[in-house]
Short mmCIF file of C-alpha atoms and ligand atoms in Angstrom, two decimals:
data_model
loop_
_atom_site.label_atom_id
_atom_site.label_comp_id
_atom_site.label_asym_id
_atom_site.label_seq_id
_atom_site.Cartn_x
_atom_site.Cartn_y
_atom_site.Cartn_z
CA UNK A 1 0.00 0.00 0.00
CA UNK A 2 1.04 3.95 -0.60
CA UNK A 3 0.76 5.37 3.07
CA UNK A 4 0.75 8.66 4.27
CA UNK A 5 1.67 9.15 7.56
CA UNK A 6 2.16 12.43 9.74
CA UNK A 7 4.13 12.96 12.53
CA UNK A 8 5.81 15.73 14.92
CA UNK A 9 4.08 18.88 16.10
CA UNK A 10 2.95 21.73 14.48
CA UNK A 11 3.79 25.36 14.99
CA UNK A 12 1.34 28.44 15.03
CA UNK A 13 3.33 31.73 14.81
CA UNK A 14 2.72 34.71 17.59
CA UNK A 15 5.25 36.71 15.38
CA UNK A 16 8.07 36.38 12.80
CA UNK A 17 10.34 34.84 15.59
CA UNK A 18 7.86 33.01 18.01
CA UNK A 19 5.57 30.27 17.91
CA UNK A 20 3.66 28.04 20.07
CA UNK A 21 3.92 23.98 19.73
CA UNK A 22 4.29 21.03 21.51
CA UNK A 23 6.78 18.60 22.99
CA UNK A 24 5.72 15.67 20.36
CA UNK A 25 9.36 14.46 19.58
CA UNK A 26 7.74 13.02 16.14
CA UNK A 27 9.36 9.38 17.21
CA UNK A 28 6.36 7.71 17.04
CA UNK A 29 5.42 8.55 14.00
CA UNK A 30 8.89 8.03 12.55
CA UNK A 31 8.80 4.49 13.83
CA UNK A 32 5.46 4.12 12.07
CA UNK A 33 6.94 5.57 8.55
CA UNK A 34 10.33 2.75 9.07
CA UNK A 35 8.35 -0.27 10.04
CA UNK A 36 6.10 0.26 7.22
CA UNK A 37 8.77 0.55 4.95
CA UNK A 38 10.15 -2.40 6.21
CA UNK A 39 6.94 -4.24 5.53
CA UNK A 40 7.02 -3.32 1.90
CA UNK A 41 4.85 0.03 1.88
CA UNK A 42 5.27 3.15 0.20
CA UNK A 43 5.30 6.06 2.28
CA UNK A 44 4.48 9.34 2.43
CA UNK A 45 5.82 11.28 5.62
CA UNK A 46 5.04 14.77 6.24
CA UNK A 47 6.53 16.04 9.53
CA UNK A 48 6.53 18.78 11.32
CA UNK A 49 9.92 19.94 13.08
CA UNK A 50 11.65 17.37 15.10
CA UNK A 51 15.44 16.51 15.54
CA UNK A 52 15.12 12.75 13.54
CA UNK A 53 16.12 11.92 10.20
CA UNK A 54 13.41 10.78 7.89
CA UNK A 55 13.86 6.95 7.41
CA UNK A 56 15.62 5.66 3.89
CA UNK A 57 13.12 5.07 0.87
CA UNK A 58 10.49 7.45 2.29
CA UNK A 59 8.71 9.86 -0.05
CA UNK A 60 9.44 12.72 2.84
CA UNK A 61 7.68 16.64 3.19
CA UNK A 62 8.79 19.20 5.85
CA UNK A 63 6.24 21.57 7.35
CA UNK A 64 5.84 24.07 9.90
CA UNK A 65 2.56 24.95 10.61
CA UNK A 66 -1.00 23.37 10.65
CA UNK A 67 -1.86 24.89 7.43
CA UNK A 68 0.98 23.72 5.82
CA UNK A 69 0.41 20.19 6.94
CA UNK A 70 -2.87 20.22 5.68
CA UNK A 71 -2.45 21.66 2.39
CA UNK A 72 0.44 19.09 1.85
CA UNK A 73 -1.76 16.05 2.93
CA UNK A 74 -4.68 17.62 0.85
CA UNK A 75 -2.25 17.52 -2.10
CA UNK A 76 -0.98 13.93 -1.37
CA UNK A 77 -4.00 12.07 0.27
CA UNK A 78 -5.66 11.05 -3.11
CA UNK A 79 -2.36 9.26 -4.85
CA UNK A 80 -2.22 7.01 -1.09
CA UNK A 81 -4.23 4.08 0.12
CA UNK A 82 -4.65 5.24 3.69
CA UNK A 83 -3.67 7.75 6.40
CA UNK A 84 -1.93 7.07 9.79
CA UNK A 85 -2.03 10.35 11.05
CA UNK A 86 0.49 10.43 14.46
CA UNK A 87 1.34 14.47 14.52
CA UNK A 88 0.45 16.17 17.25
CA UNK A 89 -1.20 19.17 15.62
CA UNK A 90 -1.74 22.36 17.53
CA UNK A 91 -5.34 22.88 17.94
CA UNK A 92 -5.47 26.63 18.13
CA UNK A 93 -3.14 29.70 16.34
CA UNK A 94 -3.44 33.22 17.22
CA UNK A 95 -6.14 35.17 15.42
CA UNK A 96 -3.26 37.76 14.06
CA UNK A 97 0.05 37.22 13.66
CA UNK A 98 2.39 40.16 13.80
CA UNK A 99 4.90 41.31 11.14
CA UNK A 100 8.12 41.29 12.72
CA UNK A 101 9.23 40.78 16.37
CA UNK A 102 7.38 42.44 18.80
CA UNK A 103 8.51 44.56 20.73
CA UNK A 104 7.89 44.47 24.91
CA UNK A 105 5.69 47.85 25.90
CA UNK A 106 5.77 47.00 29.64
CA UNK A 107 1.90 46.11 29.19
CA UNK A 108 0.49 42.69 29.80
CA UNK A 109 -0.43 41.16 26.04
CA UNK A 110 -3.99 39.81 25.53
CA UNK A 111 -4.11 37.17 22.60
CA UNK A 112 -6.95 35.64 20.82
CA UNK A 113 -6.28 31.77 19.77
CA UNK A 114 -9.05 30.39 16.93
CA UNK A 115 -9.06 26.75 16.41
CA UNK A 116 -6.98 25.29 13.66
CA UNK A 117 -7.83 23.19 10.47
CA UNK A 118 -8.31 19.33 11.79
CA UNK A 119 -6.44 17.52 9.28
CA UNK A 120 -7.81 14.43 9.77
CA UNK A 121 -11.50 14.95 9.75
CA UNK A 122 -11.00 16.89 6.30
CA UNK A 123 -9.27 14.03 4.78
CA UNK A 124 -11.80 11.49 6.80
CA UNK A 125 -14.62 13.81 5.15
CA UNK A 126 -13.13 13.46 1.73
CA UNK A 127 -11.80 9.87 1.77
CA UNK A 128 -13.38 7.56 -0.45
CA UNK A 129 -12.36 4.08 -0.58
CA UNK A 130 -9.22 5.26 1.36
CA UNK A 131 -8.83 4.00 5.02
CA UNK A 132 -7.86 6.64 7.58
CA UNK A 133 -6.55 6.26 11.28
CA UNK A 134 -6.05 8.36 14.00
CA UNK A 135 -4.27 8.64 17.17
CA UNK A 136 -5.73 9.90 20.24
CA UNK A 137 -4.16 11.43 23.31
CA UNK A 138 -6.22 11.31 26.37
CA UNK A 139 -5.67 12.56 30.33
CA UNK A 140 -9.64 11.96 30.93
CA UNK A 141 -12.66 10.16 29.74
CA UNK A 142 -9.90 8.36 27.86
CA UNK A 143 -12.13 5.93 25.60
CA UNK A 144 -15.34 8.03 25.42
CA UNK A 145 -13.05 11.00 23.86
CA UNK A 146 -11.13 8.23 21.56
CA UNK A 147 -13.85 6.60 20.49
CA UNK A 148 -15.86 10.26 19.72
CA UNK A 149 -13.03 11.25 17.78
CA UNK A 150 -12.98 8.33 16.12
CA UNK A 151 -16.80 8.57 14.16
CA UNK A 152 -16.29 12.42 14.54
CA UNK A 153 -12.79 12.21 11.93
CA UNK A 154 -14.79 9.44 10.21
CA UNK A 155 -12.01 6.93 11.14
CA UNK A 156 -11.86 3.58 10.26
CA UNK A 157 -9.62 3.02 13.85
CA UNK A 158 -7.87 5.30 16.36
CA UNK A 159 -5.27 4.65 18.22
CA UNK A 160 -5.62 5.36 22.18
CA UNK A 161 -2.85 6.51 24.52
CA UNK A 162 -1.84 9.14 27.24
CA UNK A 163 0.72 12.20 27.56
CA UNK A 164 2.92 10.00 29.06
CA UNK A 165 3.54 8.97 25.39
CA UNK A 166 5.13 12.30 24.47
CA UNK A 167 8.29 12.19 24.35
CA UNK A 168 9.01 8.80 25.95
CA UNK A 169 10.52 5.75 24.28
CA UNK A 170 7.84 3.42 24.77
CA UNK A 171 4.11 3.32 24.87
CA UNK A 172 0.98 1.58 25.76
CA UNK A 173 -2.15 2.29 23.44
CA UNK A 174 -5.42 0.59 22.90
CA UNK A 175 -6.40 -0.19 19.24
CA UNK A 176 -10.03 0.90 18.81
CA UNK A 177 -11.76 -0.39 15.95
CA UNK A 178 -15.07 1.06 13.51
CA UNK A 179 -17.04 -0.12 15.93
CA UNK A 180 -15.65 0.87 18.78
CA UNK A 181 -14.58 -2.25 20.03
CA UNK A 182 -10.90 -2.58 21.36
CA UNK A 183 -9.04 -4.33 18.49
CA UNK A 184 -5.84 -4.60 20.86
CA UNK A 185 -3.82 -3.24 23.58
CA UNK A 186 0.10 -3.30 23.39
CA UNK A 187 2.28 -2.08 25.89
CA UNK A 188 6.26 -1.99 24.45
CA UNK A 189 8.77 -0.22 22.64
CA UNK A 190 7.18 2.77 20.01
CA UNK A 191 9.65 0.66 17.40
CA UNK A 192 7.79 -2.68 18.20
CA UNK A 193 4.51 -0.75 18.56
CA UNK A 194 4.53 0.84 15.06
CA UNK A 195 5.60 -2.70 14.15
CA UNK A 196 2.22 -4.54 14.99
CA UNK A 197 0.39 -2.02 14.26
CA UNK A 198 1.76 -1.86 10.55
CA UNK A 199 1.20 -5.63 10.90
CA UNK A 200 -2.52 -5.07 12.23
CA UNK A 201 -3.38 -2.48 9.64
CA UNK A 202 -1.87 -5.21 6.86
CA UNK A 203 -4.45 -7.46 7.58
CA UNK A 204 -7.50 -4.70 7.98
CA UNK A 205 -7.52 -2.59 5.56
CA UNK A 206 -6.15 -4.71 2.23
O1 C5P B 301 -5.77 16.50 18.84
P1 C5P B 301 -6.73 15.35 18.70
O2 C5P B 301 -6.84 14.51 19.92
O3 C5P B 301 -8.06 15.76 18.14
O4 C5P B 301 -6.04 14.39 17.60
C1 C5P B 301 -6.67 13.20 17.15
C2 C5P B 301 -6.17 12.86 15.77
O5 C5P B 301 -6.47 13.92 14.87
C3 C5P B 301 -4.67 12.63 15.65
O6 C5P B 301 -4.51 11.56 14.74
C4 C5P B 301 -4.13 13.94 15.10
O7 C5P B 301 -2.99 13.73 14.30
C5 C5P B 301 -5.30 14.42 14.25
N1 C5P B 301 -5.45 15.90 14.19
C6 C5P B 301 -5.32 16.55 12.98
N2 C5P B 301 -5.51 17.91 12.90
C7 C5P B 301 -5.82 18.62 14.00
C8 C5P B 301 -5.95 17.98 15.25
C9 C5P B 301 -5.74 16.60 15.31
O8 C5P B 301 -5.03 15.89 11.96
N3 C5P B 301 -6.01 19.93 13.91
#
């Protein structure tokens, strides 16, 4: 299968020099693009900034901010047979962003954040035959949240797990199915995780 998979944060820009993100390392996702090269897929990675090389044989696109990542999976989505989609995407970005660095005026700031494109749901909306799974990252009412997510991004699974995740070099997440039934529940290395669930996806969505 052609894959595309996403990984790393995003970045929303406050001005020309500062930004707001997240600690998403992008490792997850990386490990997802290698073992499904590994397995014989074509893949499509489009990252936002994190300190990893792309893995060999990947079909790779840098990005910076949310609407770059989504005009870059817009563009590639329809050539691939599915979406993984690990990034952690920020969900808001200042209203304005201002030209320049700002300068300090000795005045508290007051921003205004609107919410950002969701990827996923836009390429869920739009996706045809194509298969489409997300990840979820939970602190509370794990499941219920997953599994809304889940018919909300018209996914065909999501993948569950909590902030510990971020940053870490293992995991534990629960494999949610259509139906909302759990499909599995690994708890290991993100290398062996991305692994099964490369192997899991193999078998589901042929
Ligand atoms: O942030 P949230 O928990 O909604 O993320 C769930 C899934 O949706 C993840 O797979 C994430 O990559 C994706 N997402 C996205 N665009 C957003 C927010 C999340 O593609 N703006």
């Amino acid at each position: 299968m052609r894959i595309l998979i996403t990984a790393g944060p995003t970045r929303e820009y406050l001005d020309d020099v500062r930004f707001l993100s997240n600690a998403s390392s992008g490792k997850m996702g990386y490990a997802i693009a290698s073992a499904a090269l590994a397995a014989g897929h074509q893949v499509v990675l489009v990252s936002g900034p994190v300190a990893l090389v792309p893995p060999t044989g990947c079909e790779y696109y840098a990005v910076e901010t949310t609407a770059e990542m989504h005009a870059a999976c817009q563009r590639l989505f329809p050539e691939c047979d599915g979406v993984i989609g690990a990034a952690a995407v920020c969900d808001y970005r200042p209203r304005e962003r201002w030209q320049g660095k700002r300068t300090k005026t000795g005045q508290p700031v007051v921003l205004e954040f609107v919410e950002t494109e969701d990827i996923l749901a836009a390429l869920g909306r739009d996706k045809g035959p194509r298969w489409v799974l997300g990840f979820a990252l939970e602190s509370q009412n794990a499941r219920a949240n997953a599994v809304r997510k889940l018919a909300s991004k018209h996914c065909d699974a999501i993948v569950l797990n909590s902030p510990q995740a971020i940053g870490s070099e293992s995991n534990r997440v629960e494999v949610i199915d259509s139906r909302g039934e759990t499909a599995a529940v690994w708890e290991t290395s993100k290398p062996e995780i991305a692994r099964l669930l490369i192997d899991w996806i193999g078998q589901q969505f042929r």
